[in-house]
XYZ file of C-alpha atoms in Angstrom:
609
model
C 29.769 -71.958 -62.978
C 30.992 -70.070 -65.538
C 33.592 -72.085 -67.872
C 34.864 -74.784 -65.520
C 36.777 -76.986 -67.862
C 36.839 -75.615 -70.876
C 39.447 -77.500 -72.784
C 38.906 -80.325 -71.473
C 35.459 -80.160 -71.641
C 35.479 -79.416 -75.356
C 37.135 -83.215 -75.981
C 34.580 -84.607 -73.069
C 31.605 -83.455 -74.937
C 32.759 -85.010 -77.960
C 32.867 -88.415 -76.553
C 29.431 -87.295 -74.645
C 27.749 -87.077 -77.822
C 29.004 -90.697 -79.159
C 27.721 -91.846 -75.614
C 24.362 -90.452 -76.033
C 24.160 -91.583 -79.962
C 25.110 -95.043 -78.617
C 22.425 -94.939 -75.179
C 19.901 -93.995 -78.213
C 20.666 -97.325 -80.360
C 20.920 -99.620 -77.404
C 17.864 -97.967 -75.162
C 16.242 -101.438 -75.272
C 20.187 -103.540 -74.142
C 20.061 -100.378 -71.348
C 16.728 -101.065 -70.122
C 17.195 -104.944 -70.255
C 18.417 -106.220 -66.691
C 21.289 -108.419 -66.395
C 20.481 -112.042 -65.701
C 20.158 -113.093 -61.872
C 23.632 -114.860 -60.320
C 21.779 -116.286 -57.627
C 19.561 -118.665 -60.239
C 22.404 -121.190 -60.550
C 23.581 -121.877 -56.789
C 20.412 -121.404 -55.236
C 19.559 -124.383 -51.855
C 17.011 -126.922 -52.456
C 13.768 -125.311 -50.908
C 15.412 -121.540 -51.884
C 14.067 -118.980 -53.990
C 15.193 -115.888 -55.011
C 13.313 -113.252 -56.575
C 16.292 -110.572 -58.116
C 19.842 -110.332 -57.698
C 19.615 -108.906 -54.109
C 17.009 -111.647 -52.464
C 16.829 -115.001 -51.716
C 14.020 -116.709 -49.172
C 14.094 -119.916 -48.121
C 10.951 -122.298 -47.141
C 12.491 -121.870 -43.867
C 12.087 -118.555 -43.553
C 15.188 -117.728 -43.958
C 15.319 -114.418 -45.718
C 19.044 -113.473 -47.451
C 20.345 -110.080 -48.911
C 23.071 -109.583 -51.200
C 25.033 -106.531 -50.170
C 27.279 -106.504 -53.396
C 29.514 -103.633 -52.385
C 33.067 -104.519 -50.874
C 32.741 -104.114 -46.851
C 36.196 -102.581 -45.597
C 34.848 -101.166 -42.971
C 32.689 -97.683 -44.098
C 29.642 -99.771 -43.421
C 28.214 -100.290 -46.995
C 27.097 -103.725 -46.412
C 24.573 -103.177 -43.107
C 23.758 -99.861 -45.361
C 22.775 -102.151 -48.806
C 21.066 -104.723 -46.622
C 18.860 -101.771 -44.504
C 17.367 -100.262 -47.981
C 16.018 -104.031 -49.246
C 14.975 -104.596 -45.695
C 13.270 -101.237 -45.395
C 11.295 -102.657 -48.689
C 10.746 -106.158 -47.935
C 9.591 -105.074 -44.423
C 11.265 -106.678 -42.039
C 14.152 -106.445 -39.501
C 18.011 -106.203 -40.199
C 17.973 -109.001 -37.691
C 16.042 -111.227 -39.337
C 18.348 -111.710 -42.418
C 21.621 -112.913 -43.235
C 23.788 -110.607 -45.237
C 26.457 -112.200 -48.177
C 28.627 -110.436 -50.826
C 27.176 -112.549 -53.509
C 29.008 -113.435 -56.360
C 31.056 -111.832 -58.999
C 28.367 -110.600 -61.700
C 27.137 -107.950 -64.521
C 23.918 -107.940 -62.441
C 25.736 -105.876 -59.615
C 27.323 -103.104 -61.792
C 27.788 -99.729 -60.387
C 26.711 -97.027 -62.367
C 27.307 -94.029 -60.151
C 31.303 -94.767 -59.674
C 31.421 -93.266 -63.351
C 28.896 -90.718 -62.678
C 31.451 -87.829 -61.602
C 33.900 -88.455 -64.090
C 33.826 -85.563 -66.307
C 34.869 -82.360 -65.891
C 32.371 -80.716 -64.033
C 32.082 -79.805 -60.256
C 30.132 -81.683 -58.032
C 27.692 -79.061 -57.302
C 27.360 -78.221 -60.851
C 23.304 -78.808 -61.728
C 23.379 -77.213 -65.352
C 21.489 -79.245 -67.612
C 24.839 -80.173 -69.278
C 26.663 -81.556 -66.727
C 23.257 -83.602 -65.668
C 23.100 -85.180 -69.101
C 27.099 -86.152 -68.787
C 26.170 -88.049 -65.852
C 22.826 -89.741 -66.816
C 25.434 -90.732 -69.664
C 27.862 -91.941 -67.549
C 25.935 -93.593 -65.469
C 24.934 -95.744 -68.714
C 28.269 -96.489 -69.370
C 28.763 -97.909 -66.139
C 25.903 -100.517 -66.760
C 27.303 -101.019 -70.169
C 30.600 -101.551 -69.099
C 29.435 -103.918 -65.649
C 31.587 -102.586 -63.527
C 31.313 -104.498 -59.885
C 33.215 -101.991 -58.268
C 33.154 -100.384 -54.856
C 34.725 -96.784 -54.770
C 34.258 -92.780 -55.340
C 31.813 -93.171 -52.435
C 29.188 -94.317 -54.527
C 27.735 -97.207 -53.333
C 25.155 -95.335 -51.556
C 23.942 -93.309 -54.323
C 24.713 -96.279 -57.114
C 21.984 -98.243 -54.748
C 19.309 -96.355 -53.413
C 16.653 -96.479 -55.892
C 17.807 -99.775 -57.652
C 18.351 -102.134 -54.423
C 14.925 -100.459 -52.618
C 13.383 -101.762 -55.826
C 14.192 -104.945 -55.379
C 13.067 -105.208 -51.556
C 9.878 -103.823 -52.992
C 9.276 -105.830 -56.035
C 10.063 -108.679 -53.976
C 7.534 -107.781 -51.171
C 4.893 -107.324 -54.296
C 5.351 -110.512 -55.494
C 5.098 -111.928 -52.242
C 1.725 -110.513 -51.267
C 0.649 -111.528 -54.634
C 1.462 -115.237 -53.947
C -0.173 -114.573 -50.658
C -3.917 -113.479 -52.299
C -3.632 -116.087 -54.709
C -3.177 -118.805 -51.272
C -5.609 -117.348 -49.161
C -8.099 -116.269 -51.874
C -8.141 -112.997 -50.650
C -6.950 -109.450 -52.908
C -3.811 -108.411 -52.455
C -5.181 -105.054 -51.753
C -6.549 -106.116 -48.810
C -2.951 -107.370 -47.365
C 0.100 -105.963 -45.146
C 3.189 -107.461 -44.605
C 5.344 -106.957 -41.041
C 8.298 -108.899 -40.129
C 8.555 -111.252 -42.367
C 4.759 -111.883 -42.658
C 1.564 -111.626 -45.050
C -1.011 -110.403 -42.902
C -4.893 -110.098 -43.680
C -6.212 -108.363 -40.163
C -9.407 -108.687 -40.979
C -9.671 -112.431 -40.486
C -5.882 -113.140 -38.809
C -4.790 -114.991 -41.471
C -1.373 -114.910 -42.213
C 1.336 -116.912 -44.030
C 5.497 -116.320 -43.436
C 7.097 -114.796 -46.076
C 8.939 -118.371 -46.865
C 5.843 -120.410 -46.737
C 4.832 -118.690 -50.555
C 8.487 -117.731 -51.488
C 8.607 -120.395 -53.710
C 5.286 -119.767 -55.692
C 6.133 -115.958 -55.558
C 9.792 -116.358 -56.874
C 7.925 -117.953 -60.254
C 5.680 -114.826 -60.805
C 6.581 -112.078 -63.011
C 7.858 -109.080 -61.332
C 6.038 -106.153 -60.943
C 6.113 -103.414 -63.989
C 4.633 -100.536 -61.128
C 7.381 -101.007 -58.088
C 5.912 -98.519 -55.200
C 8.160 -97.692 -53.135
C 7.682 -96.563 -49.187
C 6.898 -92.985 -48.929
C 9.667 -91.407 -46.575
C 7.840 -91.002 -43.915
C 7.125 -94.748 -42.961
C 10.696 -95.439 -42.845
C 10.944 -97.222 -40.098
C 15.412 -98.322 -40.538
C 16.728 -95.994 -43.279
C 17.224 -92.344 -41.956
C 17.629 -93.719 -38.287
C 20.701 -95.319 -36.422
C 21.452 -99.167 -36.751
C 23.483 -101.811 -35.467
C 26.411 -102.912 -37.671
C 25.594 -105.860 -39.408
C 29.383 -107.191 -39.109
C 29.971 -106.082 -35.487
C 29.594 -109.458 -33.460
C 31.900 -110.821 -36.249
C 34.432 -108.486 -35.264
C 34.460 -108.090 -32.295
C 34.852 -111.684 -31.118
C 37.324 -112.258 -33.815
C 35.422 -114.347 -36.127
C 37.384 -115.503 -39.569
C 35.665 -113.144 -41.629
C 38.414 -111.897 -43.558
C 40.528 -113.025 -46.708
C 43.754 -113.665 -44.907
C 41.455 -115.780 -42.414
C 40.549 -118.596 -45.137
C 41.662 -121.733 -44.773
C 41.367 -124.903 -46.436
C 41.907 -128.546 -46.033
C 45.590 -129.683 -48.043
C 46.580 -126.029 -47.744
C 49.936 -124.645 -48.620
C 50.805 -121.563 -48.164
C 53.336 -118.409 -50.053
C 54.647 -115.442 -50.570
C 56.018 -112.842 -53.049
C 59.667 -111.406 -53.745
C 58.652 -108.813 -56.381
C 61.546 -106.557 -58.087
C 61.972 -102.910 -55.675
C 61.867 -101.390 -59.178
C 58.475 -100.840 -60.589
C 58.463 -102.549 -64.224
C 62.441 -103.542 -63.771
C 62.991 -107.421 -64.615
C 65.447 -110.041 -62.887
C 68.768 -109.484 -64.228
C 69.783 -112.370 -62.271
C 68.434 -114.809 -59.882
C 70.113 -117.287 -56.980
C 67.482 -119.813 -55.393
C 69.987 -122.379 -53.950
C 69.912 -121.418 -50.436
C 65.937 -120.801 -49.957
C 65.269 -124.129 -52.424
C 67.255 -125.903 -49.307
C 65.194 -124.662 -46.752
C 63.077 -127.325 -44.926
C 59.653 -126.932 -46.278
C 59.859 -124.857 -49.216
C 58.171 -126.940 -52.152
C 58.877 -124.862 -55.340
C 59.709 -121.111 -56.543
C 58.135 -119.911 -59.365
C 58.585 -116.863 -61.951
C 55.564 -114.192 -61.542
C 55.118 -111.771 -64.413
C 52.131 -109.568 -64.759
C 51.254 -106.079 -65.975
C 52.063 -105.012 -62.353
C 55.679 -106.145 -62.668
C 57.968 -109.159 -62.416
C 59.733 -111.276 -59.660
C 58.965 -114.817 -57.838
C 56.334 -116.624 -55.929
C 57.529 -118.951 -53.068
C 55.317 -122.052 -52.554
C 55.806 -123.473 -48.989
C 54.504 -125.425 -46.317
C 53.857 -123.033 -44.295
C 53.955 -119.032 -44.082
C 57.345 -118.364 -42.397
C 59.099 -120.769 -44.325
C 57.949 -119.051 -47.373
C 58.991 -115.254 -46.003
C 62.465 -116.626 -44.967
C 63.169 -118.590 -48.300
C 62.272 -115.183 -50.106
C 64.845 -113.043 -47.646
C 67.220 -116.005 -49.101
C 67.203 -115.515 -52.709
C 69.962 -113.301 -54.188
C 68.658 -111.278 -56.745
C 69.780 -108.557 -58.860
C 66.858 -106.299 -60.921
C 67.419 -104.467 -63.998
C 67.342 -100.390 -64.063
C 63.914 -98.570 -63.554
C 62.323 -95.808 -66.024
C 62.156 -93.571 -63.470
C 63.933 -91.876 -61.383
C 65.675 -93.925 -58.555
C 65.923 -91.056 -55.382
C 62.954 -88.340 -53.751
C 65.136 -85.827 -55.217
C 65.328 -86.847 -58.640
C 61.599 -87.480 -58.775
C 60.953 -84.495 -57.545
C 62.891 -82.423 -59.900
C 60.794 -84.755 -62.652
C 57.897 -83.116 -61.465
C 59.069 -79.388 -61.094
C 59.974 -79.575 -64.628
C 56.979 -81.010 -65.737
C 55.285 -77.701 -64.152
C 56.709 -75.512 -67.082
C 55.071 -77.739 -70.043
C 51.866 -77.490 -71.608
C 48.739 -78.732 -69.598
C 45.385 -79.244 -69.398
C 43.100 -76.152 -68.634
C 40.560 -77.658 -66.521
C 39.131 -74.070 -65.229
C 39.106 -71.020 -66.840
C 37.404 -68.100 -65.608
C 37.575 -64.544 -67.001
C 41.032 -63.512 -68.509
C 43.791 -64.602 -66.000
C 46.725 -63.458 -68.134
C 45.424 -59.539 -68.482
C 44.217 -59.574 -64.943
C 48.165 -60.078 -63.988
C 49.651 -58.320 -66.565
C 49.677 -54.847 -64.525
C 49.778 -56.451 -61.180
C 51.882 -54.596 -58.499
C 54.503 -56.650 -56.996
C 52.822 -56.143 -53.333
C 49.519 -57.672 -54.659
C 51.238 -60.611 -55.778
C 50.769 -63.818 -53.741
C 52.946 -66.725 -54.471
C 53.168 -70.433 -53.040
C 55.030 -73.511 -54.047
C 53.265 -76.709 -52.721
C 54.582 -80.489 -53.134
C 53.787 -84.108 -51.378
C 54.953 -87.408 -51.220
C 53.591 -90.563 -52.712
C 51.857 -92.592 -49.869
C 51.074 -96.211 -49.384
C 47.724 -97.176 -48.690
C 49.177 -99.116 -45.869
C 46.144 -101.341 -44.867
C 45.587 -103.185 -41.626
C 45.488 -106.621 -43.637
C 48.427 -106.896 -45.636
C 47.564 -107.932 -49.393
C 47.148 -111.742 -49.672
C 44.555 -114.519 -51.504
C 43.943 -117.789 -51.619
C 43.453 -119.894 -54.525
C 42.680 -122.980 -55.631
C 42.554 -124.446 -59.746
C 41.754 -127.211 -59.738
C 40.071 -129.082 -62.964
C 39.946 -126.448 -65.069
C 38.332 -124.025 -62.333
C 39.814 -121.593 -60.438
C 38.286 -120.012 -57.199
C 40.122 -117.631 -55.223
C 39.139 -116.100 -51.745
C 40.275 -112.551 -50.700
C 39.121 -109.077 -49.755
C 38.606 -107.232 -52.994
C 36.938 -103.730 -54.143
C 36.415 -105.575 -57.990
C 35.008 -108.949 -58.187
C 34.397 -108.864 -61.945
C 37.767 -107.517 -62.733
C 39.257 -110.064 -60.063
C 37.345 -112.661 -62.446
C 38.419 -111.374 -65.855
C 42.188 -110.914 -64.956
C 42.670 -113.938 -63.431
C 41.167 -116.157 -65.799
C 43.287 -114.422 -68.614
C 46.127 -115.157 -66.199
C 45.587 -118.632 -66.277
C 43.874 -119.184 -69.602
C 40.509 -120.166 -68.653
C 37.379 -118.970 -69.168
C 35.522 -116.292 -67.147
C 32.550 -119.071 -66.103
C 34.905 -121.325 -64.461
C 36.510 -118.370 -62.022
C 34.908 -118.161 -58.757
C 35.196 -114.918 -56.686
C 34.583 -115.188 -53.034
C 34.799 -112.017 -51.554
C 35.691 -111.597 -47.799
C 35.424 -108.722 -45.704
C 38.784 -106.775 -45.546
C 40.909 -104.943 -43.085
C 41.055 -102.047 -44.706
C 41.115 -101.157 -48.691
C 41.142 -97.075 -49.401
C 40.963 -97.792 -53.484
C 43.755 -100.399 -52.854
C 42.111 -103.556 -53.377
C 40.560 -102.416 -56.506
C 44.323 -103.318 -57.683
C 44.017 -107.258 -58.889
C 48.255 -108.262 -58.118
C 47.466 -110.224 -54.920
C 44.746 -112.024 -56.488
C 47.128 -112.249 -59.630
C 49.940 -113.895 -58.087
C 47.765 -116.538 -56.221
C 45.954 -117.425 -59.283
C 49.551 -117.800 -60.970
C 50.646 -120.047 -58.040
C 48.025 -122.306 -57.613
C 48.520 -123.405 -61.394
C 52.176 -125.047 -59.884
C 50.220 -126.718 -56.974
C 48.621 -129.571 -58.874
C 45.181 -128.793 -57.579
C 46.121 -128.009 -54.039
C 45.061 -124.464 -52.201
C 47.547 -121.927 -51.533
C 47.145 -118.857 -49.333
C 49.558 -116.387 -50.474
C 50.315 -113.839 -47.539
C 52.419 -110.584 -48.714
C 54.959 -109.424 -45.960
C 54.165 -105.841 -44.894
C 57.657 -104.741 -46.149
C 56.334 -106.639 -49.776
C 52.998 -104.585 -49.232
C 54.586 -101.102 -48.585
C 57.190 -100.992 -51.554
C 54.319 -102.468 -53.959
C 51.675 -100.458 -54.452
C 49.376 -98.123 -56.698
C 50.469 -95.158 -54.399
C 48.728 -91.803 -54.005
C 50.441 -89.844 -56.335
C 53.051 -87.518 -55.918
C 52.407 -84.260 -56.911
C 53.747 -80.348 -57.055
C 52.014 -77.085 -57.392
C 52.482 -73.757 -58.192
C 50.246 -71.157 -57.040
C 49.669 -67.278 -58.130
C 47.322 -64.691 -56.498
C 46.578 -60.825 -57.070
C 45.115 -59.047 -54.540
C 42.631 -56.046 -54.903
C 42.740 -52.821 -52.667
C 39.812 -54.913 -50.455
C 42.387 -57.796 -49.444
C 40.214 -60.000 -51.852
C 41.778 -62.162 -54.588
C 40.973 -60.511 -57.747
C 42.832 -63.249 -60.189
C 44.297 -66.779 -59.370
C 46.356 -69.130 -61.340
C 46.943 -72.958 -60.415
C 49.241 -74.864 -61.882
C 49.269 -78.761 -60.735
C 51.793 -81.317 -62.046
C 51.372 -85.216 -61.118
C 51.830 -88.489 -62.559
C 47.886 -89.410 -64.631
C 45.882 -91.895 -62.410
C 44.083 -92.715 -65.336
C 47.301 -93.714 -67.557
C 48.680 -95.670 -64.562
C 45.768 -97.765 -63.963
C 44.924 -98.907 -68.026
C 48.982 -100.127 -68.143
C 48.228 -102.079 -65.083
C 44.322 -103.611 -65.841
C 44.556 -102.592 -69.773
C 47.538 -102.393 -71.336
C 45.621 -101.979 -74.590
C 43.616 -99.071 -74.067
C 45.105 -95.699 -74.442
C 43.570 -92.678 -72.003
C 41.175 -90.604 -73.915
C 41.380 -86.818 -73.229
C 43.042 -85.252 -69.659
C 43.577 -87.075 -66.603
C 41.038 -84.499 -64.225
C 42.322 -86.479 -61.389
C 45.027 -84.587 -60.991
C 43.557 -81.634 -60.499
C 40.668 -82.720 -58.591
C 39.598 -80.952 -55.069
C 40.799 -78.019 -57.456
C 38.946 -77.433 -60.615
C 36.041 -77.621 -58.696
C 35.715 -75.977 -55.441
C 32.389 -73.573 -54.943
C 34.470 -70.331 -55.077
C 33.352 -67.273 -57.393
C 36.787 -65.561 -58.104
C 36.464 -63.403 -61.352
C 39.693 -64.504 -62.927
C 40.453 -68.210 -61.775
C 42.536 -70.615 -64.177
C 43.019 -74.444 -62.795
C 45.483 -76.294 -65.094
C 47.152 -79.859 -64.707
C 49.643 -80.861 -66.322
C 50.573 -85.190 -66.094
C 54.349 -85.828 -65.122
C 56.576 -88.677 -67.039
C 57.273 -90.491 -63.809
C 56.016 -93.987 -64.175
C 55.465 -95.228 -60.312
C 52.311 -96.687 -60.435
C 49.779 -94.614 -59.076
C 46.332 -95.333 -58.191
C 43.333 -94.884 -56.220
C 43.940 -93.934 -52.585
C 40.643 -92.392 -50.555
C 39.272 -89.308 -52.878
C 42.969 -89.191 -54.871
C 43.317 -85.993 -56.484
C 40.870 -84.067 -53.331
C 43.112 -85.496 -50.743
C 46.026 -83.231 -52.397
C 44.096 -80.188 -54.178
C 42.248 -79.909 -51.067
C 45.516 -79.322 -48.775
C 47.419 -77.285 -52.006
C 44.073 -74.875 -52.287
C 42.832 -74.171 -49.280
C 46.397 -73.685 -48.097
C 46.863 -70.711 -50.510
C 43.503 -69.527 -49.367
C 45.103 -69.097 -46.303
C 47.728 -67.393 -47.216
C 45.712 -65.121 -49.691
C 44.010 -64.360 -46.137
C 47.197 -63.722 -44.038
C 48.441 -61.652 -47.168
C 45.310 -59.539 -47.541
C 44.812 -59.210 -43.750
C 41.057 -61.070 -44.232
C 40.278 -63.600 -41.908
C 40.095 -66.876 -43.308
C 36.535 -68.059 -42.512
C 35.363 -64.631 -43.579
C 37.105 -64.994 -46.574
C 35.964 -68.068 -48.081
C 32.234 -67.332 -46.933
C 32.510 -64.094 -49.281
C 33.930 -66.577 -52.188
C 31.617 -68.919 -51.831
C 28.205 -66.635 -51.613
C 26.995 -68.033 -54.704
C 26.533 -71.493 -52.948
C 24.432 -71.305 -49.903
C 25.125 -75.008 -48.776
C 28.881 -74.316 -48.832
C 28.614 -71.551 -46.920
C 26.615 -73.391 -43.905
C 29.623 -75.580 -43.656
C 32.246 -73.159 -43.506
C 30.160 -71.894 -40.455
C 29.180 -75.439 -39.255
C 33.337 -76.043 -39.256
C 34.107 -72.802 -37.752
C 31.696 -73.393 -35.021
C 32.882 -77.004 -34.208
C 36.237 -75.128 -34.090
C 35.179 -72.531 -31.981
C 36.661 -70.127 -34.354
C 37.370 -66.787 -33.042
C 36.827 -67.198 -29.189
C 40.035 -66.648 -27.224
């Protein structure tokens, strides 16, 4: 690629090199595994042998699928590479989210965060990632997004399967006397065919468990794969099917009370004043409470039951203070068009782009404007938690895409320590990068300090849900072409304006950490698409308009992907080139791009009448 980012990349590379002076110190803290969660709650006659196993005298084998399960899948996926390992069936094992802990960091969910294409394999962009990746352990991030979880866990959760199954034939030679060498395992079994003996993987789990793991982990060669690469049942599907209470706003409790939320319709905007007389009369409201968090102010409602608490938060008269930001569409968007004239952030910049128009005829010019909405994420389950703090520990139940950031924000919310917060992660009806947001968890924790030990499920309305989120952002763009004599773009010019993902989410988790270098969000599904065009600038430029904005299902690809491939379309229509043809020419530096173009066109049965 030949200079894809490089502004932005210039500032990147400077904290790259602190990164990689820092991995070089701390090699030894990098290679040094977190200690295993499991250790501490672990049955009487269980052992576990890593963060991802447990086996139980019983036989009963458990995985820990530590990814959040919203319904892609991940957790039958997690479960199928230790199973693959440990040799034996997804039906022989339970499956559990496991805790909140360091031990289950993702490293890959930082992996693509610099500026460089996703299909760029130069030897700097592979050391950005390998440096990333580090960070990720560094910083333990429990996080399930940028669809990583696949790639965060292939080697390291196979490795534990295997290391596991090692230390379990090893047990194995040392109770039968025979070498391990001379062993197989199937199903859940140590087998030695030569003389039938055999021993269940739970009848040495506890003597294996006690052994030190193996420094050579061998892996299954590819070929004796016998559940990854082939088509499985979903883990979770019974569950769902038949409606079992798998899911956060399923929890219940015994002494349960139950609430809501009335947050202010103005992002950041405080109570100016507040009237609780009519809903405090209601029959079976219990107490109203002030919420105030980095995601914004208003009240909880604590009730006896659900619909008391929704109609006692329809009753309370309120009146909220002016926003920062524009109040109508119209204003907004006229935030954002202006935004489009100031200074950005060059995150592409191929061949000259200013010469290449500055002779331009008027009929090679190609010009688009392109602009969409913020959107909710809108999930099946609205947002809701329960929680429970009771003698100096808090636990709190819910669907959530962050268990470790669920743990560290809600103790600081209610001034405990990290140790005595309990996540229990259910599965969820839906996330999209929503639930890695913390405010339903947030205002639960809050609540359950007024209950005096008692559990409250907090259930948002959908109404509640839809005007408070981390939205995809808004965004505009303005898009330039010149056409050679062939119909082919010979210079194009991007220019992307949006509110900074990055800056939105640090005032809402980390109010005291200020972004470092461009937001490449913003112009991601952009910056980086596989097309050779010999002058090609990609700038984006972050607009002053303080709706919070977050993660919503790829972010910045979801828009850049509609704004460019649009204007490819219309470079195609204005150059009389057809589309498909076009973009194969583009992209005839990248083979594998190319295939899909023609897989698509084919599934499309482009160009048959």
């Amino acid at each position: 690629m030949a200079s894809l980012g490089k502004i932005a990349r210039r500032t990147f590379l400077i904290g790259a090199a602190a990164i990689a002076g820092g991995v070089a110190v701390g090699y030894y803290y990098y290679r040094k595994p977190y200690p295993n969660p499991l250790e501490g709650d672990l049955a009487a006659d269980e052992a576990t042998f890593n963060p991802y196993v447990k086996i139980g005298a019983d036989d009963t084998i458990t995985i820990i699928a530590p990814r959040a399960e919203m319904g892609q899948g991940i957790s039958t996926t997690l479960a199928a590479m230790v199973a693959e390992e440990l040799d034996v069936n997804l039906d022989q094992v339970k499956v559990e989210h496991g805790p909140a802990a360091y031990a289950y960091y993702n490293a890959a969910i930082l992996e693509e965060g610099g500026p460089f294409a996703f299909f760029d394999e130069s030897m700097t962009a592979e050391i950005v990632r390998a440096g990333m990746g580090v960070v990720g352990k560094f910083l333990a991030l429990q996080g399930t997004g940028g669809s990583a979880s696949t790639r965060d866990g292939f080697d390291k959760i196979r490795q534990a399967g295997a290391a596991a199954r090692q230390m379990l034939i090893a047990a194995a030679a040392q109770k039968l006397g025979i070498a391990a060498a001379d062993l197989e395992t199937a199903n859940g079994s140590i087998l030695h065919k030569a003389s039938g003996k055999s021993l269940t993987y739970g009848a040495v789990a506890a003597t294996a468990a006690i052994m030190a793991p193996p420094a050579d982990i061998r892996l299954k060669d590819k070929a004796d794969w016998k559940l990854l690469g082939k088509p499985q049942k979903r883990i979770d599907m019974l569950a769902k099917v038949t409606g079992a209470p798998i899911f956060g706003i399923d929890v219940t409790l015994p002494d349960l009370l139950y609430g809501t939320v009335k947050m202010s319709p103005r992002f950041w905007a405080k109570p100016v004043k507040a009237d609780f007389s009519k809903a405090e009369k209601m029959p079976g409201v219990i107490k109203i409470v002030p919420i105030d968090t980095n995601y914004g102010h208003g009240f909880g409602i604590i009730a006896e039951n659900t619909w008391t608490a929704f109609k006692a938060a329809e009753a309370i008269d309120t009146e909220w203070a002016d926003p920062e930001y524009p109040l109508d569409s119209a204003g907004i968007s006229k935030a954002l068009k202006r935004t489009l004239g100031t200074k950005g952030s060059v995150m592409r910049d191929d061949g000259d782009v200013n010469t290449a128009f500055a002779d331009a005829p008027r009929e090679k010019i190609v010009e688009a404007d392109y602009a969409v909405p913020y959107l909710a994420h809108a999930t099946m389950e609205p947002m809701n938690a329960t929680a429970r703090l009771k003698d100096g520990v808090l636990d709190i139940w819910c669907g959530n895409q962050a268990p470790t950031l669920v743990r560290q924000l809600c103790a600081n919310a209610v001034g405990i320590e990290q140790d005595n917060v309990n996540v229990h992660t259910t599965f969820m009806g839906g996330g999209f990068g929503r639930r890695v947001e913390v405010d339903y968890a947030l205002c639960a924790a809050l609540m359950a300090k007024e209950t005096a030990g008692r559990p409250i499920k907090v259930i948002w309305t959908r109404e509640e849900d839809m005007r408070h989120d981390a939205y995809r952002p808004a965004s505009v763009g303005k898009f330039q072409a010149r056409l050679g004599n062939d119909g082919m773009p010979i210079a194009v010019d991007m220019t992307i304006a949006s509110p900074s993902l990055i800056a939105s989410t640090l005032r809402r988790l980390f109010p005291s950490i200020s972004p470092l270098g461009p937001d490449k969000s913003i112009v991601d599904g952009a910056h980086n698409q596989p097309y050779t065009i010999p002058n090609y600038r990609v700038t984006g430029v972050a607009a002053p308009v303080s709706i919070p904005v977050g993660s919503w299902r790829s972010v910045g690809s979801s828009i850049n992907g509609f704004f460019h491939e649009g204007f490819l379309d219309e470079i195609a229509v204005a150059g009389k080139t057809d589309p498909v043809d076009l973009r194969k020419k583009l992209m005839a530096a990248y083979p594998a791009a190319v295939k899909v173009v023609e897989k698509v066109a084919e599934m499309a049965k482009w160009g048959e009448t």
